[in-house]
GROMACS .gro file of C-alpha atoms in nm:
model
  344
    1MET     CA    1  -5.412  -0.613  -0.563
    2ARG     CA    2  -5.446  -0.937  -0.367
    3ARG     CA    3  -5.242  -1.120  -0.632
    4ILE     CA    4  -4.963  -0.862  -0.612
    5LEU     CA    5  -4.954  -0.880  -0.232
    6SER     CA    6  -4.950  -1.262  -0.242
    7TYR     CA    7  -4.647  -1.269  -0.472
    8ARG     CA    8  -4.342  -1.426  -0.306
    9PRO     CA    9  -3.986  -1.382  -0.429
   10ASP     CA   10  -3.831  -1.699  -0.564
   11ALA     CA   11  -3.526  -1.861  -0.410
   12PHE     CA   12  -3.286  -1.678  -0.641
   13ILE     CA   13  -3.421  -1.335  -0.546
   14THR     CA   14  -3.394  -1.431  -0.179
   15ALA     CA   15  -3.036  -1.545  -0.237
   16LEU     CA   16  -2.956  -1.216  -0.410
   17ILE     CA   17  -3.088  -1.014  -0.118
   18ALA     CA   18  -2.893  -1.233   0.125
   19THR     CA   19  -2.576  -1.185  -0.082
   20ILE     CA   20  -2.616  -0.806  -0.068
   21VAL     CA   21  -2.669  -0.822   0.309
   22VAL     CA   22  -2.356  -1.037   0.355
   23ALA     CA   23  -2.151  -0.806   0.131
   24SER     CA   24  -2.279  -0.505   0.327
   25PHE     CA   25  -2.164  -0.643   0.663
   26LEU     CA   26  -1.880  -0.875   0.559
   27PRO     CA   27  -1.724  -0.733   0.240
   28CYS     CA   28  -1.412  -0.896   0.103
   29ARG     CA   29  -1.102  -0.677   0.123
   30GLY     CA   30  -0.738  -0.678   0.022
   31VAL     CA   31  -0.612  -1.015  -0.099
   32GLY     CA   32  -0.961  -1.161  -0.056
   33GLN     CA   33  -1.099  -0.898  -0.291
   34GLN     CA   34  -0.840  -0.988  -0.554
   35ILE     CA   35  -0.919  -1.360  -0.521
   36PHE     CA   36  -1.291  -1.296  -0.560
   37GLU     CA   37  -1.219  -1.078  -0.866
   38TRP     CA   38  -1.038  -1.370  -1.030
   39LEU     CA   39  -1.312  -1.613  -0.931
   40SER     CA   40  -1.587  -1.387  -1.064
   41THR     CA   41  -1.403  -1.343  -1.396
   42ALA     CA   42  -1.377  -1.721  -1.429
   43ALA     CA   43  -1.745  -1.756  -1.332
   44ILE     CA   44  -1.850  -1.511  -1.604
   45ALA     CA   45  -1.656  -1.707  -1.867
   46LEU     CA   46  -1.813  -2.032  -1.744
   47LEU     CA   47  -2.160  -1.876  -1.750
   48PHE     CA   48  -2.137  -1.774  -2.116
   49PHE     CA   49  -1.965  -2.101  -2.211
   50LEU     CA   50  -2.258  -2.298  -2.068
   51GLN     CA   51  -2.507  -2.068  -2.241
   52GLY     CA   52  -2.340  -2.148  -2.573
   53ALA     CA   53  -2.335  -2.520  -2.497
   54ARG     CA   54  -2.706  -2.531  -2.412
   55LEU     CA   55  -2.838  -2.314  -2.695
   56PRO     CA   56  -3.015  -2.542  -2.947
   57ARG     CA   57  -2.950  -2.418  -3.298
   58GLU     CA   58  -3.262  -2.597  -3.420
   59THR     CA   59  -3.478  -2.373  -3.199
   60VAL     CA   60  -3.332  -2.061  -3.354
   61VAL     CA   61  -3.375  -2.193  -3.709
   62ALA     CA   62  -3.732  -2.306  -3.640
   63GLY     CA   63  -3.847  -1.973  -3.502
   64ILE     CA   64  -3.655  -1.731  -3.718
   65THR     CA   65  -3.914  -1.730  -3.997
   66HIS     CA   66  -4.152  -1.515  -3.788
   67TRP     CA   67  -3.937  -1.212  -3.866
   68ARG     CA   68  -4.200  -0.941  -3.794
   69LEU     CA   69  -4.243  -1.061  -3.438
   70HIS     CA   70  -3.869  -1.095  -3.377
   71LEU     CA   71  -3.794  -0.751  -3.519
   72THR     CA   72  -4.066  -0.601  -3.299
   73ILE     CA   73  -3.919  -0.758  -2.986
   74LEU     CA   74  -3.562  -0.662  -3.074
   75ALA     CA   75  -3.673  -0.306  -3.153
   76SER     CA   76  -3.842  -0.280  -2.813
   77THR     CA   77  -3.538  -0.423  -2.634
   78PHE     CA   78  -3.256  -0.236  -2.807
   79ILE     CA   79  -3.422   0.077  -2.952
   80PHE     CA   80  -3.736   0.176  -2.764
   81PHE     CA   81  -3.601   0.099  -2.417
   82PRO     CA   82  -3.283   0.312  -2.460
   83ILE     CA   83  -3.487   0.597  -2.612
   84VAL     CA   84  -3.720   0.596  -2.310
   85GLY     CA   85  -3.423   0.597  -2.074
   86VAL     CA   86  -3.248   0.883  -2.252
   87ILE     CA   87  -3.566   1.094  -2.266
   88PHE     CA   88  -3.631   1.033  -1.897
   89HIS     CA   89  -3.272   1.127  -1.807
   90THR     CA   90  -3.284   1.438  -2.026
   91ALA     CA   91  -3.612   1.552  -1.872
   92PHE     CA   92  -3.514   1.484  -1.509
   93PRO     CA   93  -3.133   1.491  -1.486
   94ASN     CA   94  -3.132   1.581  -1.116
   95LEU     CA   95  -3.379   1.314  -1.008
   96LEU     CA   96  -3.097   1.069  -0.935
   97SER     CA   97  -2.724   1.091  -0.882
   98ARG     CA   98  -2.499   1.032  -1.182
   99PRO     CA   99  -2.399   0.674  -1.080
  100LEU     CA  100  -2.764   0.577  -1.034
  101TRP     CA  101  -2.863   0.730  -1.369
  102LEU     CA  102  -2.576   0.529  -1.516
  103GLY     CA  103  -2.739   0.218  -1.371
  104ILE     CA  104  -3.084   0.311  -1.505
  105LEU     CA  105  -2.951   0.371  -1.855
  106PHE     CA  106  -2.751   0.049  -1.835
  107VAL     CA  107  -3.075  -0.138  -1.760
  108CYS     CA  108  -3.226   0.009  -2.079
  109THR     CA  109  -2.943  -0.129  -2.295
  110LEU     CA  110  -2.958  -0.490  -2.175
  111PRO     CA  111  -3.101  -0.791  -2.361
  112SER     CA  112  -3.421  -0.966  -2.255
  113THR     CA  113  -3.443  -1.251  -2.008
  114VAL     CA  114  -3.476  -1.606  -2.140
  115GLN     CA  115  -3.630  -1.835  -1.878
  116SER     CA  116  -3.884  -1.595  -1.729
  117SER     CA  117  -3.987  -1.455  -2.070
  118ILE     CA  118  -4.061  -1.805  -2.198
  119ALA     CA  119  -4.231  -1.909  -1.873
  120PHE     CA  120  -4.465  -1.608  -1.866
  121THR     CA  121  -4.540  -1.648  -2.238
  122SER     CA  122  -4.640  -2.007  -2.171
  123ILE     CA  123  -4.859  -1.912  -1.873
  124GLY     CA  124  -5.029  -1.640  -2.080
  125ARG     CA  125  -5.105  -1.887  -2.363
  126GLY     CA  126  -4.865  -1.710  -2.597
  127ASN     CA  127  -4.642  -1.814  -2.886
  128VAL     CA  128  -4.382  -2.015  -2.694
  129PRO     CA  129  -4.161  -2.122  -2.991
  130ALA     CA  130  -4.134  -1.759  -3.103
  131ALA     CA  131  -4.058  -1.650  -2.745
  132ILE     CA  132  -3.779  -1.908  -2.723
  133CYS     CA  133  -3.630  -1.784  -3.049
  134SER     CA  134  -3.664  -1.412  -2.970
  135ALA     CA  135  -3.539  -1.432  -2.612
  136THR     CA  136  -3.243  -1.641  -2.720
  137ALA     CA  137  -3.163  -1.410  -3.012
  138SER     CA  138  -3.188  -1.109  -2.779
  139ASN     CA  139  -2.920  -1.255  -2.553
  140ILE     CA  140  -2.694  -1.350  -2.842
  141PHE     CA  141  -2.719  -1.006  -3.004
  142GLY     CA  142  -2.692  -0.842  -2.662
  143ILE     CA  143  -2.338  -0.967  -2.620
  144LEU     CA  144  -2.239  -0.723  -2.897
  145ILE     CA  145  -2.525  -0.470  -2.901
  146THR     CA  146  -2.529  -0.386  -2.529
  147PRO     CA  147  -2.165  -0.271  -2.512
  148LEU     CA  148  -2.219  -0.059  -2.823
  149LEU     CA  149  -2.533   0.093  -2.673
  150VAL     CA  150  -2.344   0.160  -2.352
  151GLY     CA  151  -2.091   0.356  -2.554
  152VAL     CA  152  -2.360   0.552  -2.742
  153VAL     CA  153  -2.625   0.601  -2.474
  154LEU     CA  154  -2.405   0.641  -2.169
  155ARG     CA  155  -2.118   0.812  -2.351
  156LEU     CA  156  -1.879   0.622  -2.127
  157HIS     CA  157  -1.544   0.800  -2.157
  158GLY     CA  158  -1.636   0.902  -2.511
  159GLY     CA  159  -1.722   0.546  -2.608
  160ILE     CA  160  -1.597   0.193  -2.552
  161SER     CA  161  -1.221   0.170  -2.522
  162ALA     CA  162  -1.012  -0.091  -2.697
  163SER     CA  163  -0.944  -0.263  -2.364
  164SER     CA  164  -1.319  -0.286  -2.294
  165ILE     CA  165  -1.380  -0.442  -2.636
  166TRP     CA  166  -1.107  -0.697  -2.570
  167LYS     CA  167  -1.257  -0.783  -2.229
  168ILE     CA  168  -1.598  -0.832  -2.389
  169VAL     CA  169  -1.452  -1.060  -2.655
  170ALA     CA  170  -1.232  -1.254  -2.413
  171GLU     CA  171  -1.479  -1.294  -2.124
  172LEU     CA  172  -1.813  -1.314  -2.304
  173LEU     CA  173  -1.796  -1.382  -2.678
  174VAL     CA  174  -1.509  -1.635  -2.689
  175PRO     CA  175  -1.656  -1.861  -2.416
  176PHE     CA  176  -2.000  -1.844  -2.581
  177CYS     CA  177  -1.861  -1.939  -2.925
  178LEU     CA  178  -1.652  -2.215  -2.769
  179GLY     CA  179  -1.963  -2.355  -2.603
  180GLN     CA  180  -2.142  -2.353  -2.940
  181LEU     CA  181  -1.851  -2.530  -3.109
  182LEU     CA  182  -1.841  -2.800  -2.839
  183ARG     CA  183  -2.220  -2.841  -2.830
  184PRO     CA  184  -2.212  -3.160  -3.046
  185PHE     CA  185  -1.993  -3.319  -2.776
  186ILE     CA  186  -2.137  -3.174  -2.454
  187GLY     CA  187  -2.484  -3.055  -2.560
  188ALA     CA  188  -2.659  -3.377  -2.457
  189TRP     CA  189  -2.479  -3.373  -2.121
  190ALA     CA  190  -2.582  -3.010  -2.068
  191GLN     CA  191  -2.945  -3.094  -2.144
  192ARG     CA  192  -2.942  -3.386  -1.898
  193ASN     CA  193  -2.797  -3.166  -1.624
  194LYS     CA  194  -3.010  -2.855  -1.667
  195LYS     CA  195  -3.088  -2.824  -1.296
  196MET     CA  196  -2.726  -2.856  -1.190
  197LEU     CA  197  -2.611  -2.606  -1.454
  198SER     CA  198  -2.890  -2.368  -1.353
  199LEU     CA  199  -2.741  -2.369  -1.003
  200THR     CA  200  -2.401  -2.300  -1.159
  201ASP     CA  201  -2.542  -2.005  -1.353
  202ARG     CA  202  -2.707  -1.857  -1.047
  203GLY     CA  203  -2.403  -1.922  -0.834
  204SER     CA  204  -2.192  -1.731  -1.087
  205VAL     CA  205  -2.426  -1.431  -1.067
  206LEU     CA  206  -2.425  -1.440  -0.686
  207LEU     CA  207  -2.046  -1.451  -0.685
  208VAL     CA  208  -2.025  -1.148  -0.915
  209VAL     CA  209  -2.285  -0.961  -0.706
  210TYR     CA  210  -2.096  -1.032  -0.384
  211THR     CA  211  -1.767  -0.917  -0.536
  212ALA     CA  212  -1.921  -0.602  -0.686
  213PHE     CA  213  -2.110  -0.505  -0.373
  214SER     CA  214  -1.809  -0.572  -0.152
  215GLU     CA  215  -1.609  -0.323  -0.356
  216ALA     CA  216  -1.898  -0.076  -0.349
  217VAL     CA  217  -1.944  -0.108   0.028
  218VAL     CA  218  -1.574  -0.052   0.086
  219GLN     CA  219  -1.607   0.261  -0.129
  220GLY     CA  220  -1.901   0.382   0.087
  221LEU     CA  221  -2.203   0.263  -0.116
  222TRP     CA  222  -2.466   0.298   0.156
  223HIS     CA  223  -2.339   0.643   0.251
  224GLN     CA  224  -2.377   0.753  -0.112
  225ILE     CA  225  -2.736   0.625  -0.153
  226PRO     CA  226  -2.986   0.743   0.111
  227LEU     CA  227  -3.332   0.591   0.151
  228GLU     CA  228  -3.487   0.857  -0.071
  229GLY     CA  229  -3.240   0.756  -0.342
  230LEU     CA  230  -3.365   0.396  -0.325
  231ALA     CA  231  -3.724   0.522  -0.338
  232MET     CA  232  -3.650   0.724  -0.651
  233ILE     CA  233  -3.492   0.418  -0.816
  234LEU     CA  234  -3.818   0.234  -0.753
  235VAL     CA  235  -4.018   0.518  -0.908
  236VAL     CA  236  -3.799   0.551  -1.218
  237ASP     CA  237  -3.785   0.175  -1.274
  238ALA     CA  238  -4.163   0.151  -1.234
  239VAL     CA  239  -4.234   0.433  -1.480
  240ILE     CA  240  -3.999   0.292  -1.745
  241LEU     CA  241  -4.147  -0.057  -1.706
  242ALA     CA  242  -4.503   0.080  -1.731
  243ILE     CA  243  -4.422   0.278  -2.047
  244VAL     CA  244  -4.266  -0.024  -2.219
  245LEU     CA  245  -4.547  -0.258  -2.116
  246LEU     CA  246  -4.808  -0.019  -2.256
  247ALA     CA  247  -4.606   0.032  -2.575
  248THR     CA  248  -4.556  -0.340  -2.639
  249THR     CA  249  -4.921  -0.421  -2.560
  250TYR     CA  250  -5.090  -0.159  -2.775
  251GLY     CA  251  -4.812  -0.151  -3.033
  252SER     CA  252  -4.850  -0.523  -3.102
  253ARG     CA  253  -5.225  -0.476  -3.147
  254LEU     CA  254  -5.177  -0.184  -3.385
  255LEU     CA  255  -4.936  -0.396  -3.588
  256GLY     CA  256  -5.201  -0.665  -3.622
  257PHE     CA  257  -5.050  -0.943  -3.412
  258ASN     CA  258  -5.283  -1.205  -3.266
  259HIS     CA  259  -5.316  -1.295  -2.897
  260GLU     CA  260  -5.035  -1.551  -2.896
  261ASP     CA  261  -4.788  -1.316  -3.064
  262GLU     CA  262  -4.893  -1.022  -2.846
  263VAL     CA  263  -4.815  -1.221  -2.531
  264ALA     CA  264  -4.469  -1.312  -2.663
  265ILE     CA  265  -4.397  -0.950  -2.760
  266VAL     CA  266  -4.507  -0.814  -2.422
  267PHE     CA  267  -4.308  -1.059  -2.212
  268CYS     CA  268  -3.996  -1.077  -2.430
  269GLY     CA  269  -3.990  -0.707  -2.520
  270SER     CA  270  -4.036  -0.564  -2.171
  271LYS     CA  271  -3.779  -0.761  -1.973
  272LYS     CA  272  -3.413  -0.709  -1.890
  273SER     CA  273  -3.173  -0.988  -1.800
  274LEU     CA  274  -3.013  -0.982  -1.457
  275ALA     CA  275  -2.809  -1.294  -1.534
  276THR     CA  276  -2.651  -1.124  -1.837
  277GLY     CA  277  -2.646  -0.770  -1.698
  278VAL     CA  278  -2.444  -0.834  -1.382
  279PRO     CA  279  -2.151  -1.003  -1.561
  280MET     CA  280  -2.159  -0.737  -1.835
  281ALA     CA  281  -2.150  -0.459  -1.578
  282LYS     CA  282  -1.838  -0.610  -1.426
  283VAL     CA  283  -1.673  -0.616  -1.768
  284LEU     CA  284  -1.785  -0.269  -1.879
  285PHE     CA  285  -1.753  -0.056  -1.564
  286PRO     CA  286  -1.478   0.009  -1.308
  287SER     CA  287  -1.492  -0.223  -1.006
  288ALA     CA  288  -1.563   0.065  -0.769
  289THR     CA  289  -1.887   0.157  -0.952
  290VAL     CA  290  -2.029  -0.185  -1.041
  291GLY     CA  291  -2.225  -0.221  -0.715
  292VAL     CA  292  -2.405   0.110  -0.767
  293THR     CA  293  -2.457   0.042  -1.137
  294VAL     CA  294  -2.632  -0.293  -1.091
  295LEU     CA  295  -2.858  -0.177  -0.804
  296PRO     CA  296  -3.129  -0.033  -1.039
  297LEU     CA  297  -3.108  -0.355  -1.243
  298MET     CA  298  -3.174  -0.579  -0.942
  299ILE     CA  299  -3.472  -0.367  -0.838
  300PHE     CA  300  -3.604  -0.364  -1.196
  301HIS     CA  301  -3.562  -0.741  -1.219
  302GLN     CA  302  -3.772  -0.804  -0.909
  303MET     CA  303  -4.034  -0.553  -1.023
  304GLN     CA  304  -4.071  -0.703  -1.371
  305LEU     CA  305  -4.124  -1.051  -1.226
  306MET     CA  306  -4.401  -0.929  -0.994
  307VAL     CA  307  -4.583  -0.730  -1.262
  308CYS     CA  308  -4.548  -0.991  -1.536
  309ALA     CA  309  -4.671  -1.268  -1.304
  310VAL     CA  310  -4.999  -1.078  -1.269
  311LEU     CA  311  -5.016  -0.997  -1.643
  312ALA     CA  312  -4.953  -1.359  -1.742
  313ARG     CA  313  -5.249  -1.478  -1.536
  314ARG     CA  314  -5.469  -1.206  -1.688
  315TYR     CA  315  -5.368  -1.309  -2.040
  316ALA     CA  316  -5.445  -1.673  -1.953
  317ARG     CA  317  -5.792  -1.583  -1.825
  318ARG     CA  318  -5.862  -1.373  -2.135
  319PHE     CA  319  -5.755  -1.659  -2.360
  320GLU     CA  320  -5.973  -1.908  -2.173
  321GLN     CA  321  -6.273  -1.674  -2.179
  322THR     CA  322  -6.231  -1.618  -2.554
  323ALA     CA  323  -6.195  -1.992  -2.616
  324LEU     CA  324  -6.505  -2.062  -2.408
  325ALA     CA  325  -6.707  -1.796  -2.593
  326ASP     CA  326  -6.598  -1.937  -2.929
  327SER     CA  327  -6.694  -2.289  -2.826
  328LEU     CA  328  -7.037  -2.171  -2.712
  329ASP     CA  329  -7.100  -1.966  -3.027
  330HIS     CA  330  -6.951  -2.195  -3.288
  331GLY     CA  331  -6.894  -2.527  -3.119
  332PRO     CA  332  -7.187  -2.718  -3.270
  333HIS     CA  333  -7.087  -2.604  -3.619
  334ALA     CA  334  -6.713  -2.642  -3.576
  335ARG     CA  335  -6.741  -2.982  -3.412
  336PRO     CA  336  -7.051  -3.160  -3.554
  337ILE     CA  337  -7.158  -3.462  -3.352
  338PRO     CA  338  -7.148  -3.770  -3.575
  339ARG     CA  339  -7.482  -3.948  -3.609
  340ASP     CA  340  -7.517  -4.309  -3.520
  341PRO     CA  341  -7.640  -4.494  -3.834
  342ALA     CA  342  -7.826  -4.740  -3.619
  343ALA     CA  343  -8.043  -4.462  -3.482
  344SER     CA  344  -8.186  -4.374  -3.827
   0.00000   0.00000   0.00000
């Protein structure tokens, strides 16, 4: 409990909260709203272009041989998560308003995070190369799979319209592929400027969040969602996260994965990407509903970071305790001390 209470949001989470506060009191309107719409569209294209430019193909090739682990993570991300969301919605349709359920189900269709999944896998002494490969593959496949899942799971206007498909291709897939094509020329530059480009990525998300929430506030967002509505989002997000964490933990053990692989499966298979989800929401949903739609995602994102930070430390302690026990039990046999010939 003390570790949970001592958790502090990182700078990006703080910036997100500040952006929502600014949009709540100073939303952009009229011509300003149109300008921010254009800017956010350009920011989304830049975000996916830079993702393509930074993605090392060698990493994907190196990790792709561990197919059982990757299939398990992808199944958790794109099959188990949506099933849990649909069952929850079917069982409790009146627990949340329709726009908020739309946001919850949207969370369930998203790809995994990349940076935090890899970081927590590393902290927990997990299989980092496999986590890099799986998290990266999840985001690549998510560009196509998430919109399809949105059409199937959310039944958005009977499916994804032709205009939505074109927007996905134009704003997400084309910039990503262009970044991959130009990687031989700009890949080294992108690697040298990771910190600066990370700020660009986060700035793009903040810009989209501000634009989306401005539109939502103008449409009466905070009048539509009372405090009890926010509380219920917390409950639903927490239950879904708990179910998936339990399923990935015990499921990986039943499938015979070792400690390192289990850690990668838990942290890559239980997360949802805010950085990918916010731009996708802007592409997939009408501007007036984007703010409400991404609210469950932002709460889920903060929650998963807090819970996984605690889990990663527990995995690390378990690994260290196991390693210590093995060294005490088998150390003298595994590492025989060489004898000094002069002592004979």
